[in-house]
């Protein structure tokens, strides 16, 4: 194996610019004569907009323009869209209220965009924004997803009960029948707490209208600039697609929150034409809290029917999902096709039924956040399974083992639409038990008790559907786009390679992994491969990065482009070597005549293609190949996580002692990067379980809108992790055998932590398990015991 | 407008600025030193950490005029003569970064943390590093590799 090849932990190409402060994020870009935008945001969760008096603001120093929803409407712009049509049980389409880029007539959450001020300097824009007077007619707000249905509050006109859709999946009759005959039923009620993604780089946008070229450029913090180009041109209607370039330069983390098309980036682009200046906006952190799409926020009831041996017979789930005030770009598919389809987990439960009611509330829009539906499914299922084990007096590892889909059952058709191509769950469980030293837990618990501490251990066996997504499948389920990926491999005269991908890297290290991949496939030097992404004027089309899709879909497109290079190279080699094309073999960067020592290096072949003095007649010169890849199925990474923690009963403080993660990601290109992805996911999942919570008060004010109020995981909140990636089972339907690794940590870890907390304190509490909540639960238990 | 003079990365600079201009804005907008990032505006995340007269300072909540006459080092000035500082090298070697946004502040804080520990004879172990970096938030790495990087960087410093 080459030292930089597939399977090698190559240090990242992108790091030099980041460690020296030479990265180029959106806010770092300065265009000549750039102006600054500041948004006037609603202080109310729900209100009508009467008059907007902008005269004082317009008269302030440096102000170039003040624009409102009336101006947007006057220019005939469309609104933001939700690109996935979900249908209700009765076949009716979901109810999507209008989502204008500046509010028109009404505001629907605190932070809703009411007006924008554009000025010479940021301070002038901020000062003038304070002088815009908006006449609000405050309305009662619906905030709690469990109460919005009967609140009597109408958030969008003609959408009764604020119900977006009432959707179902699975066989209800078969599930109900299994429950009727079950020996035992275990039931849990769960809240999946609302989170704010909190990429460290706040969202930013810099719009530029070039009057001379009648062309638009938008620099923006996006995970998928091509989809932004599509939505802004086809739906918002600011610029025709061929006259719009969207550039997502270095992006400082996304975690889903930068997939979506947001009002601010549209407004900056639109306003640039109005003031004939480039217009920049960068969110401050509180704006990010208020207006970035949030994640999770489910209220669920789940029941498992079992036989006398703890075999799962059927699973029945009802979930209420909070969509916020508007449907964000992919929001509708998160609590449906990315959630309920994962409820089989790693288990051969024969009957599953789930129905989901999605509601509008007067809160920020909710959409995909790292894992997107799959963490919600895993938290629900793995909490329920742990409670099943308790009820049946079975070891939590044993009940899982008893119900795992056996290795020989793959491909396995679940009762909730998905077909798992491959998997082998017991080895991951065994490895996790070994690494966590499960056998030694009782002794460690005794040692904790001797110190006056409560020790607990918790399990989670997760599955996820990644490599999003097979277009035909998602098309049949209501998706508005195809989710293939494109790749281009192009050579220059000197044999250097540029790789263009439609995926986007915002921390994942594609510049390294993709270079390893192409260098390995084409036998060129790793140093000679440069990966280009994030610019719609360079990569023609693409679908971006989310759903752990970049390698499994984008990487496979790259393989196909490399295959085309090799196929063309064989024609050229056959000509130069005076042999039949069928006799040319390609290996390690050399085209050879089989069974001879005659060969040409790929560098010589590329040179011949670009200086075609001696060249196959009829063959086009040049060496630049484009490929598209549309996957045949999702990929199904899986793993087992074990959390062991200690609770101080006097303070309620939870301290994780050891976190063990064993993942089957199929084949791995760069183990160092993969492990880093797991670490980050674990921190986010542990953050959800112990620390993070987005809290709205009853009037719809976000009372956790800064890092003083929203508890981000910090270095001293977390342990070092025990991470083990098994060779496991390679994906069967892509040539790389890869599955994706970006979301696993965030999907698998919350139930492991919460199961461990429940094990330690003897009662189940909701996330996040803050010291106060843990302490109160312990007091309650002790009071109950004292009363007995 | 107020005149402010300071030494930034070894060079004297003077600018007329609004008195309310933050040090982070001064570095980024006036001097083009965009390696100093702003992540939270409330001194919580540490993306904006620079060194002022040898101490780490969160530049997003300090006024530039406070530092008239001071010597400021940013991430761009950390390496000497075109070579990386050992802490920069350690972050790369240990995959202590992903998106890179918190990285510059994280490295600046780490350098100061290690320097202070060495001055005070404190052992630089995992516990010390985790406690010491409590003022820097990273959303990507889960800190696992940052801790490794800082311990490795400390050994090389």
GROMACS .gro file of N, CA and C in nm, chain A residues 11-12 14-16 18-23 25 27-28 30 34 36 121 123-124 126-127 196-202 251-253 255 280 283-286 369-370 506-508 672-673 676-677 679-681 683-684 692 706-708 710 712-716 718-722, chain B residues 18 20-22 25 28-29 33-47 58 75-78 84 87-89 91-104 107 126-127 129-145 147-148:
model
  402
   11UNK      N    1  -0.195   1.297   0.680
   11UNK     CA    2  -0.223   1.428   0.741
   11UNK      C    3  -0.293   1.516   0.638
   12UNK      N    4  -0.377   1.606   0.686
   12UNK     CA    5  -0.468   1.673   0.593
   12UNK      C    6  -0.401   1.786   0.514
   14UNK      N    7  -0.558   2.037   0.393
   14UNK     CA    8  -0.619   2.168   0.420
   14UNK      C    9  -0.565   2.234   0.547
   15UNK      N   10  -0.492   2.155   0.630
   15UNK     CA   11  -0.459   2.206   0.763
   15UNK      C   12  -0.364   2.326   0.762
   16UNK      N   13  -0.272   2.331   0.667
   16UNK     CA   14  -0.172   2.438   0.672
   16UNK      C   15  -0.239   2.575   0.673
   18UNK      N   16  -0.537   2.647   0.773
   18UNK     CA   17  -0.617   2.670   0.894
   18UNK      C   18  -0.529   2.698   1.017
   19UNK      N   19  -0.416   2.630   1.027
   19UNK     CA   20  -0.333   2.653   1.147
   19UNK      C   21  -0.252   2.782   1.138
   20UNK      N   22  -0.245   2.839   1.019
   20UNK     CA   23  -0.172   2.964   1.004
   20UNK      C   24  -0.266   3.085   0.992
   21UNK      N   25  -0.395   3.061   1.002
   21UNK     CA   26  -0.490   3.173   0.992
   21UNK      C   27  -0.511   3.220   0.849
   22UNK      N   28  -0.479   3.134   0.753
   22UNK     CA   29  -0.493   3.173   0.611
   22UNK      C   30  -0.618   3.116   0.547
   23UNK      N   31  -0.703   3.051   0.625
   23UNK     CA   32  -0.831   3.006   0.571
   23UNK      C   33  -0.909   3.125   0.519
   25UNK      N   34  -1.281   3.227   0.496
   25UNK     CA   35  -1.423   3.209   0.525
   25UNK      C   36  -1.500   3.328   0.467
   27UNK      N   37  -1.683   3.566   0.583
   27UNK     CA   38  -1.666   3.699   0.644
   27UNK      C   39  -1.525   3.756   0.621
   28UNK      N   40  -1.432   3.670   0.579
   28UNK     CA   41  -1.296   3.719   0.551
   28UNK      C   42  -1.287   3.789   0.415
   30UNK      N   43  -1.348   4.051   0.132
   30UNK     CA   44  -1.380   4.194   0.120
   30UNK      C   45  -1.384   4.229  -0.028
   34UNK      N   46  -1.771   4.747  -0.074
   34UNK     CA   47  -1.866   4.662  -0.004
   34UNK      C   48  -1.945   4.742   0.100
   36UNK      N   49  -2.272   4.704   0.412
   36UNK     CA   50  -2.306   4.607   0.518
   36UNK      C   51  -2.456   4.608   0.545
  121UNK      N   52  -2.109   5.128   0.663
  121UNK     CA   53  -2.034   5.049   0.761
  121UNK      C   54  -2.133   4.965   0.841
  123UNK      N   55  -2.146   4.941   1.164
  123UNK     CA   56  -2.199   5.017   1.277
  123UNK      C   57  -2.312   5.109   1.234
  124UNK      N   58  -2.297   5.170   1.116
  124UNK     CA   59  -2.403   5.257   1.066
  124UNK      C   60  -2.530   5.177   1.037
  126UNK      N   61  -2.618   4.901   1.186
  126UNK     CA   62  -2.677   4.861   1.315
  126UNK      C   63  -2.748   4.978   1.381
  127UNK      N   64  -2.684   5.095   1.377
  127UNK     CA   65  -2.746   5.213   1.437
  127UNK      C   66  -2.880   5.243   1.368
  196UNK      N   67  -2.965   2.359   1.911
  196UNK     CA   68  -2.919   2.458   1.813
  196UNK      C   69  -2.783   2.409   1.762
  197UNK      N   70  -2.770   2.394   1.629
  197UNK     CA   71  -2.650   2.327   1.575
  197UNK      C   72  -2.518   2.393   1.615
  198UNK      N   73  -2.512   2.525   1.608
  198UNK     CA   74  -2.393   2.594   1.658
  198UNK      C   75  -2.262   2.559   1.592
  199UNK      N   76  -2.260   2.562   1.459
  199UNK     CA   77  -2.130   2.564   1.392
  199UNK      C   78  -2.055   2.685   1.445
  200UNK      N   79  -1.923   2.673   1.463
  200UNK     CA   80  -1.851   2.785   1.526
  200UNK      C   81  -1.845   2.907   1.435
  201UNK      N   82  -1.846   2.886   1.305
  201UNK     CA   83  -1.855   3.002   1.215
  201UNK      C   84  -2.002   3.041   1.201
  202UNK      N   85  -2.040   3.160   1.244
  202UNK     CA   86  -2.180   3.201   1.224
  202UNK      C   87  -2.209   3.214   1.074
  251UNK      N   88  -1.580   2.689   0.501
  251UNK     CA   89  -1.700   2.698   0.583
  251UNK      C   90  -1.670   2.635   0.718
  252UNK      N   91  -1.695   2.713   0.822
  252UNK     CA   92  -1.653   2.672   0.956
  252UNK      C   93  -1.755   2.586   1.028
  253UNK      N   94  -1.774   2.467   0.975
  253UNK     CA   95  -1.869   2.373   1.035
  253UNK      C   96  -2.008   2.396   0.984
  255UNK      N   97  -2.294   2.090   1.020
  255UNK     CA   98  -2.374   1.996   1.100
  255UNK      C   99  -2.520   1.997   1.057
  280UNK      N  100  -2.273   4.278   0.246
  280UNK     CA  101  -2.230   4.169   0.335
  280UNK      C  102  -2.309   4.167   0.465
  283UNK      N  103  -2.383   3.691   1.077
  283UNK     CA  104  -2.465   3.678   1.199
  283UNK      C  105  -2.378   3.696   1.322
  284UNK      N  106  -2.433   3.766   1.421
  284UNK     CA  107  -2.369   3.753   1.551
  284UNK      C  108  -2.428   3.628   1.616
  285UNK      N  109  -2.374   3.586   1.729
  285UNK     CA  110  -2.413   3.454   1.781
  285UNK      C  111  -2.559   3.451   1.823
  286UNK      N  112  -2.609   3.559   1.875
  286UNK     CA  113  -2.750   3.555   1.915
  286UNK      C  114  -2.841   3.549   1.792
  369UNK      N  115  -3.028   1.835   1.165
  369UNK     CA  116  -2.909   1.862   1.246
  369UNK      C  117  -2.839   1.728   1.264
  370UNK      N  118  -2.711   1.726   1.250
  370UNK     CA  119  -2.626   1.605   1.251
  370UNK      C  120  -2.703   1.477   1.289
  506UNK      N  121  -1.666   2.108   0.490
  506UNK     CA  122  -1.665   2.214   0.591
  506UNK      C  123  -1.613   2.155   0.720
  507UNK      N  124  -1.503   2.081   0.707
  507UNK     CA  125  -1.437   2.020   0.821
  507UNK      C  126  -1.406   1.873   0.799
  508UNK      N  127  -1.468   1.815   0.696
  508UNK     CA  128  -1.458   1.670   0.676
  508UNK      C  129  -1.328   1.625   0.612
  672UNK      N  130  -0.768   0.819   1.031
  672UNK     CA  131  -0.752   0.935   1.121
  672UNK      C  132  -0.873   1.029   1.109
  673UNK      N  133  -0.913   1.057   0.986
  673UNK     CA  134  -1.026   1.147   0.963
  673UNK      C  135  -1.155   1.083   1.013
  676UNK      N  136  -1.179   1.104   1.381
  676UNK     CA  137  -1.209   1.243   1.418
  676UNK      C  138  -1.356   1.274   1.402
  677UNK      N  139  -1.418   1.221   1.295
  677UNK     CA  140  -1.561   1.241   1.275
  677UNK      C  141  -1.641   1.178   1.388
  679UNK      N  142  -1.534   1.123   1.698
  679UNK     CA  143  -1.513   1.205   1.819
  679UNK      C  144  -1.610   1.323   1.821
  680UNK      N  145  -1.619   1.393   1.710
  680UNK     CA  146  -1.702   1.513   1.705
  680UNK      C  147  -1.849   1.480   1.721
  681UNK      N  148  -1.891   1.371   1.658
  681UNK     CA  149  -2.030   1.328   1.672
  681UNK      C  150  -2.062   1.290   1.815
  683UNK      N  151  -1.926   1.405   2.084
  683UNK     CA  152  -1.936   1.526   2.166
  683UNK      C  153  -2.072   1.592   2.148
  684UNK      N  154  -2.122   1.591   2.025
  684UNK     CA  155  -2.254   1.653   2.003
  684UNK      C  156  -2.365   1.569   2.066
  692UNK      N  157  -2.708   2.037   2.643
  692UNK     CA  158  -2.768   2.135   2.552
  692UNK      C  159  -2.920   2.131   2.554
  706UNK      N  160  -2.759   3.249   2.386
  706UNK     CA  161  -2.618   3.284   2.384
  706UNK      C  162  -2.541   3.172   2.452
  707UNK      N  163  -2.410   3.177   2.445
  707UNK     CA  164  -2.330   3.073   2.510
  707UNK      C  165  -2.328   3.089   2.661
  708UNK      N  166  -2.388   3.196   2.711
  708UNK     CA  167  -2.404   3.205   2.857
  708UNK      C  168  -2.524   3.122   2.901
  710UNK      N  169  -2.692   2.869   2.673
  710UNK     CA  170  -2.700   2.741   2.603
  710UNK      C  171  -2.566   2.671   2.627
  712UNK      N  172  -2.283   2.464   2.569
  712UNK     CA  173  -2.206   2.388   2.470
  712UNK      C  174  -2.109   2.295   2.543
  713UNK      N  175  -2.084   2.177   2.486
  713UNK     CA  176  -1.983   2.089   2.546
  713UNK      C  177  -1.844   2.154   2.536
  714UNK      N  178  -1.778   2.159   2.648
  714UNK     CA  179  -1.642   2.214   2.652
  714UNK      C  180  -1.544   2.103   2.686
  715UNK      N  181  -1.417   2.134   2.673
  715UNK     CA  182  -1.315   2.030   2.688
  715UNK      C  183  -1.324   1.959   2.822
  716UNK      N  184  -1.361   2.034   2.927
  716UNK     CA  185  -1.364   1.971   3.059
  716UNK      C  186  -1.497   1.903   3.090
  718UNK      N  187  -1.594   1.656   2.884
  718UNK     CA  188  -1.586   1.530   2.808
  718UNK      C  189  -1.461   1.452   2.844
  719UNK      N  190  -1.468   1.321   2.829
  719UNK     CA  191  -1.347   1.240   2.845
  719UNK      C  192  -1.280   1.220   2.708
  720UNK      N  193  -1.163   1.159   2.707
  720UNK     CA  194  -1.114   1.104   2.581
  720UNK      C  195  -1.196   0.980   2.552
  721UNK      N  196  -1.214   0.951   2.425
  721UNK     CA  197  -1.305   0.843   2.386
  721UNK      C  198  -1.227   0.717   2.348
  722UNK      N  199  -1.293   0.603   2.364
  722UNK     CA  200  -1.237   0.477   2.313
  722UNK      C  201  -1.312   0.447   2.183
  806UNK      N  202  -1.295   5.451   1.512
  806UNK     CA  203  -1.403   5.484   1.605
  806UNK      C  204  -1.367   5.428   1.742
  808UNK      N  205  -1.540   5.296   1.953
  808UNK     CA  206  -1.612   5.173   1.989
  808UNK      C  207  -1.562   5.051   1.911
  809UNK      N  208  -1.459   5.067   1.829
  809UNK     CA  209  -1.413   4.953   1.748
  809UNK      C  210  -1.348   4.846   1.838
  810UNK      N  211  -1.390   4.723   1.817
  810UNK     CA  212  -1.335   4.612   1.894
  810UNK      C  213  -1.195   4.577   1.842
  813UNK      N  214  -1.220   4.354   1.544
  813UNK     CA  215  -1.253   4.428   1.420
  813UNK      C  216  -1.130   4.502   1.369
  816UNK      N  217  -0.907   4.243   1.204
  816UNK     CA  218  -0.963   4.183   1.083
  816UNK      C  219  -0.986   4.286   0.972
  817UNK      N  220  -1.049   4.398   1.008
  817UNK     CA  221  -1.093   4.492   0.906
  817UNK      C  222  -0.985   4.596   0.874
  821UNK      N  223  -0.600   4.101   0.907
  821UNK     CA  224  -0.553   3.978   0.972
  821UNK      C  225  -0.674   3.892   1.006
  822UNK      N  226  -0.724   3.821   0.905
  822UNK     CA  227  -0.851   3.751   0.921
  822UNK      C  228  -0.836   3.613   0.985
  823UNK      N  229  -0.716   3.581   1.029
  823UNK     CA  230  -0.700   3.456   1.103
  823UNK      C  231  -0.762   3.461   1.241
  824UNK      N  232  -0.784   3.580   1.293
  824UNK     CA  233  -0.856   3.596   1.419
  824UNK      C  234  -1.005   3.594   1.388
  825UNK      N  235  -1.076   3.496   1.444
  825UNK     CA  236  -1.217   3.478   1.408
  825UNK      C  237  -1.308   3.524   1.522
  826UNK      N  238  -1.432   3.556   1.485
  826UNK     CA  239  -1.531   3.595   1.585
  826UNK      C  240  -1.643   3.490   1.583
  827UNK      N  241  -1.659   3.420   1.695
  827UNK     CA  242  -1.757   3.312   1.698
  827UNK      C  243  -1.877   3.338   1.787
  828UNK      N  244  -1.866   3.433   1.880
  828UNK     CA  245  -1.980   3.445   1.973
  828UNK      C  246  -2.007   3.586   2.025
  829UNK      N  247  -1.915   3.675   2.015
  829UNK     CA  248  -1.931   3.815   2.058
  829UNK      C  249  -1.944   3.832   2.210
  830UNK      N  250  -1.933   3.725   2.287
  830UNK     CA  251  -1.957   3.737   2.431
  830UNK      C  252  -1.846   3.674   2.515
  831UNK      N  253  -1.727   3.663   2.460
  831UNK     CA  254  -1.611   3.609   2.534
  831UNK      C  255  -1.628   3.465   2.575
  832UNK      N  256  -1.715   3.392   2.509
  832UNK     CA  257  -1.741   3.255   2.552
  832UNK      C  258  -1.664   3.152   2.471
  833UNK      N  259  -1.648   3.176   2.340
  833UNK     CA  260  -1.603   3.067   2.253
  833UNK      C  261  -1.453   3.066   2.227
  834UNK      N  262  -1.386   3.178   2.240
  834UNK     CA  263  -1.241   3.179   2.227
  834UNK      C  264  -1.186   3.173   2.085
  835UNK      N  265  -1.272   3.185   1.984
  835UNK     CA  266  -1.222   3.184   1.846
  835UNK      C  267  -1.133   3.306   1.818
  846UNK      N  268  -0.932   3.771   2.474
  846UNK     CA  269  -1.041   3.750   2.379
  846UNK      C  270  -1.071   3.883   2.309
  863UNK      N  271  -0.248   3.486   1.521
  863UNK     CA  272  -0.206   3.357   1.466
  863UNK      C  273  -0.109   3.377   1.349
  864UNK      N  274  -0.128   3.487   1.274
  864UNK     CA  275  -0.041   3.510   1.158
  864UNK      C  276   0.103   3.538   1.202
  865UNK      N  277   0.120   3.581   1.327
  865UNK     CA  278   0.254   3.615   1.374
  865UNK      C  279   0.313   3.511   1.467
  866UNK      N  280   0.246   3.399   1.481
  866UNK     CA  281   0.292   3.299   1.579
  866UNK      C  282   0.416   3.226   1.531
  872UNK      N  283   0.655   2.692   1.123
  872UNK     CA  284   0.540   2.682   1.211
  872UNK      C  285   0.585   2.681   1.357
  875UNK      N  286   0.326   2.436   1.836
  875UNK     CA  287   0.184   2.406   1.865
  875UNK      C  288   0.104   2.395   1.736
  876UNK      N  289   0.135   2.479   1.638
  876UNK     CA  290   0.068   2.467   1.508
  876UNK      C  291   0.096   2.330   1.447
  877UNK      N  292   0.223   2.293   1.452
  877UNK     CA  293   0.263   2.163   1.396
  877UNK      C  294   0.192   2.049   1.469
  879UNK      N  295  -0.099   2.051   1.619
  879UNK     CA  296  -0.240   2.042   1.580
  879UNK      C  297  -0.253   1.967   1.448
  880UNK      N  298  -0.164   1.995   1.354
  880UNK     CA  299  -0.171   1.925   1.226
  880UNK      C  300  -0.137   1.776   1.243
  881UNK      N  301  -0.033   1.749   1.317
  881UNK     CA  302   0.012   1.610   1.332
  881UNK      C  303  -0.092   1.523   1.402
  882UNK      N  304  -0.168   1.584   1.492
  882UNK     CA  305  -0.263   1.507   1.574
  882UNK      C  306  -0.408   1.522   1.529
  883UNK      N  307  -0.429   1.578   1.412
  883UNK     CA  308  -0.564   1.600   1.361
  883UNK      C  309  -0.649   1.674   1.466
  884UNK      N  310  -0.587   1.780   1.518
  884UNK     CA  311  -0.654   1.858   1.622
  884UNK      C  312  -0.748   1.964   1.566
  885UNK      N  313  -0.785   1.952   1.441
  885UNK     CA  314  -0.875   2.050   1.381
  885UNK      C  315  -0.956   1.985   1.270
  886UNK      N  316  -1.073   2.040   1.245
  886UNK     CA  317  -1.153   1.994   1.131
  886UNK      C  318  -1.190   2.112   1.044
  887UNK      N  319  -1.290   2.192   1.085
  887UNK     CA  320  -1.330   2.304   0.997
  887UNK      C  321  -1.232   2.420   1.004
  888UNK      N  322  -1.152   2.427   1.110
  888UNK     CA  323  -1.049   2.530   1.119
  888UNK      C  324  -1.092   2.660   1.183
  889UNK      N  325  -1.222   2.677   1.209
  889UNK     CA  326  -1.268   2.808   1.253
  889UNK      C  327  -1.224   2.840   1.396
  890UNK      N  328  -1.235   2.742   1.486
  890UNK     CA  329  -1.194   2.767   1.625
  890UNK      C  330  -1.043   2.752   1.641
  891UNK      N  331  -0.980   2.694   1.538
  891UNK     CA  332  -0.843   2.646   1.550
  891UNK      C  333  -0.743   2.755   1.586
  892UNK      N  334  -0.760   2.870   1.523
  892UNK     CA  335  -0.659   2.974   1.545
  892UNK      C  336  -0.663   3.022   1.690
  895UNK      N  337  -0.526   2.744   1.915
  895UNK     CA  338  -0.379   2.737   1.917
  895UNK      C  339  -0.323   2.852   2.002
  914UNK      N  340  -0.365   1.561   3.074
  914UNK     CA  341  -0.497   1.576   3.012
  914UNK      C  342  -0.588   1.665   3.096
  915UNK      N  343  -0.586   1.644   3.225
  915UNK     CA  344  -0.674   1.721   3.314
  915UNK      C  345  -0.643   1.871   3.304
  917UNK      N  346  -0.499   2.032   3.060
  917UNK     CA  347  -0.533   2.087   2.928
  917UNK      C  348  -0.683   2.107   2.916
  918UNK      N  349  -0.760   2.008   2.960
  918UNK     CA  350  -0.906   2.020   2.949
  918UNK      C  351  -0.958   2.138   3.033
  919UNK      N  352  -0.908   2.151   3.153
  919UNK     CA  353  -0.950   2.264   3.237
  919UNK      C  354  -0.904   2.396   3.175
  920UNK      N  355  -0.784   2.395   3.122
  920UNK     CA  356  -0.726   2.518   3.070
  920UNK      C  357  -0.790   2.567   2.942
  921UNK      N  358  -0.847   2.474   2.865
  921UNK     CA  359  -0.911   2.513   2.739
  921UNK      C  360  -1.062   2.529   2.753
  922UNK      N  361  -1.107   2.539   2.875
  922UNK     CA  362  -1.251   2.551   2.902
  922UNK      C  363  -1.310   2.675   2.836
  923UNK      N  364  -1.227   2.774   2.807
  923UNK     CA  365  -1.277   2.897   2.744
  923UNK      C  366  -1.272   2.897   2.593
  924UNK      N  367  -1.244   2.782   2.535
  924UNK     CA  368  -1.242   2.772   2.388
  924UNK      C  369  -1.337   2.661   2.344
  925UNK      N  370  -1.435   2.697   2.263
  925UNK     CA  371  -1.531   2.596   2.218
  925UNK      C  372  -1.494   2.547   2.079
  926UNK      N  373  -1.493   2.415   2.064
  926UNK     CA  374  -1.479   2.352   1.932
  926UNK      C  375  -1.602   2.266   1.912
  927UNK      N  376  -1.667   2.276   1.796
  927UNK     CA  377  -1.787   2.196   1.771
  927UNK      C  378  -1.754   2.072   1.688
  928UNK      N  379  -1.633   2.066   1.631
  928UNK     CA  380  -1.602   1.957   1.537
  928UNK      C  381  -1.533   1.837   1.601
  929UNK      N  382  -1.433   1.860   1.683
  929UNK     CA  383  -1.338   1.752   1.717
  929UNK      C  384  -1.373   1.674   1.842
  930UNK      N  385  -1.467   1.724   1.922
  930UNK     CA  386  -1.493   1.659   2.050
  930UNK      C  387  -1.376   1.672   2.146
  931UNK      N  388  -1.279   1.756   2.110
  931UNK     CA  389  -1.161   1.791   2.191
  931UNK      C  390  -1.058   1.679   2.204
  932UNK      N  391  -1.097   1.555   2.171
  932UNK     CA  392  -1.009   1.439   2.190
  932UNK      C  393  -0.870   1.465   2.130
  933UNK      N  394  -0.870   1.503   2.003
  933UNK     CA  395  -0.741   1.524   1.935
  933UNK      C  396  -0.679   1.659   1.967
  935UNK      N  397  -0.672   1.780   2.273
  935UNK     CA  398  -0.598   1.751   2.396
  935UNK      C  399  -0.466   1.681   2.362
  936UNK      N  400  -0.474   1.582   2.273
  936UNK     CA  401  -0.352   1.514   2.229
  936UNK      C  402  -0.252   1.613   2.169
   0.00000   0.00000   0.00000
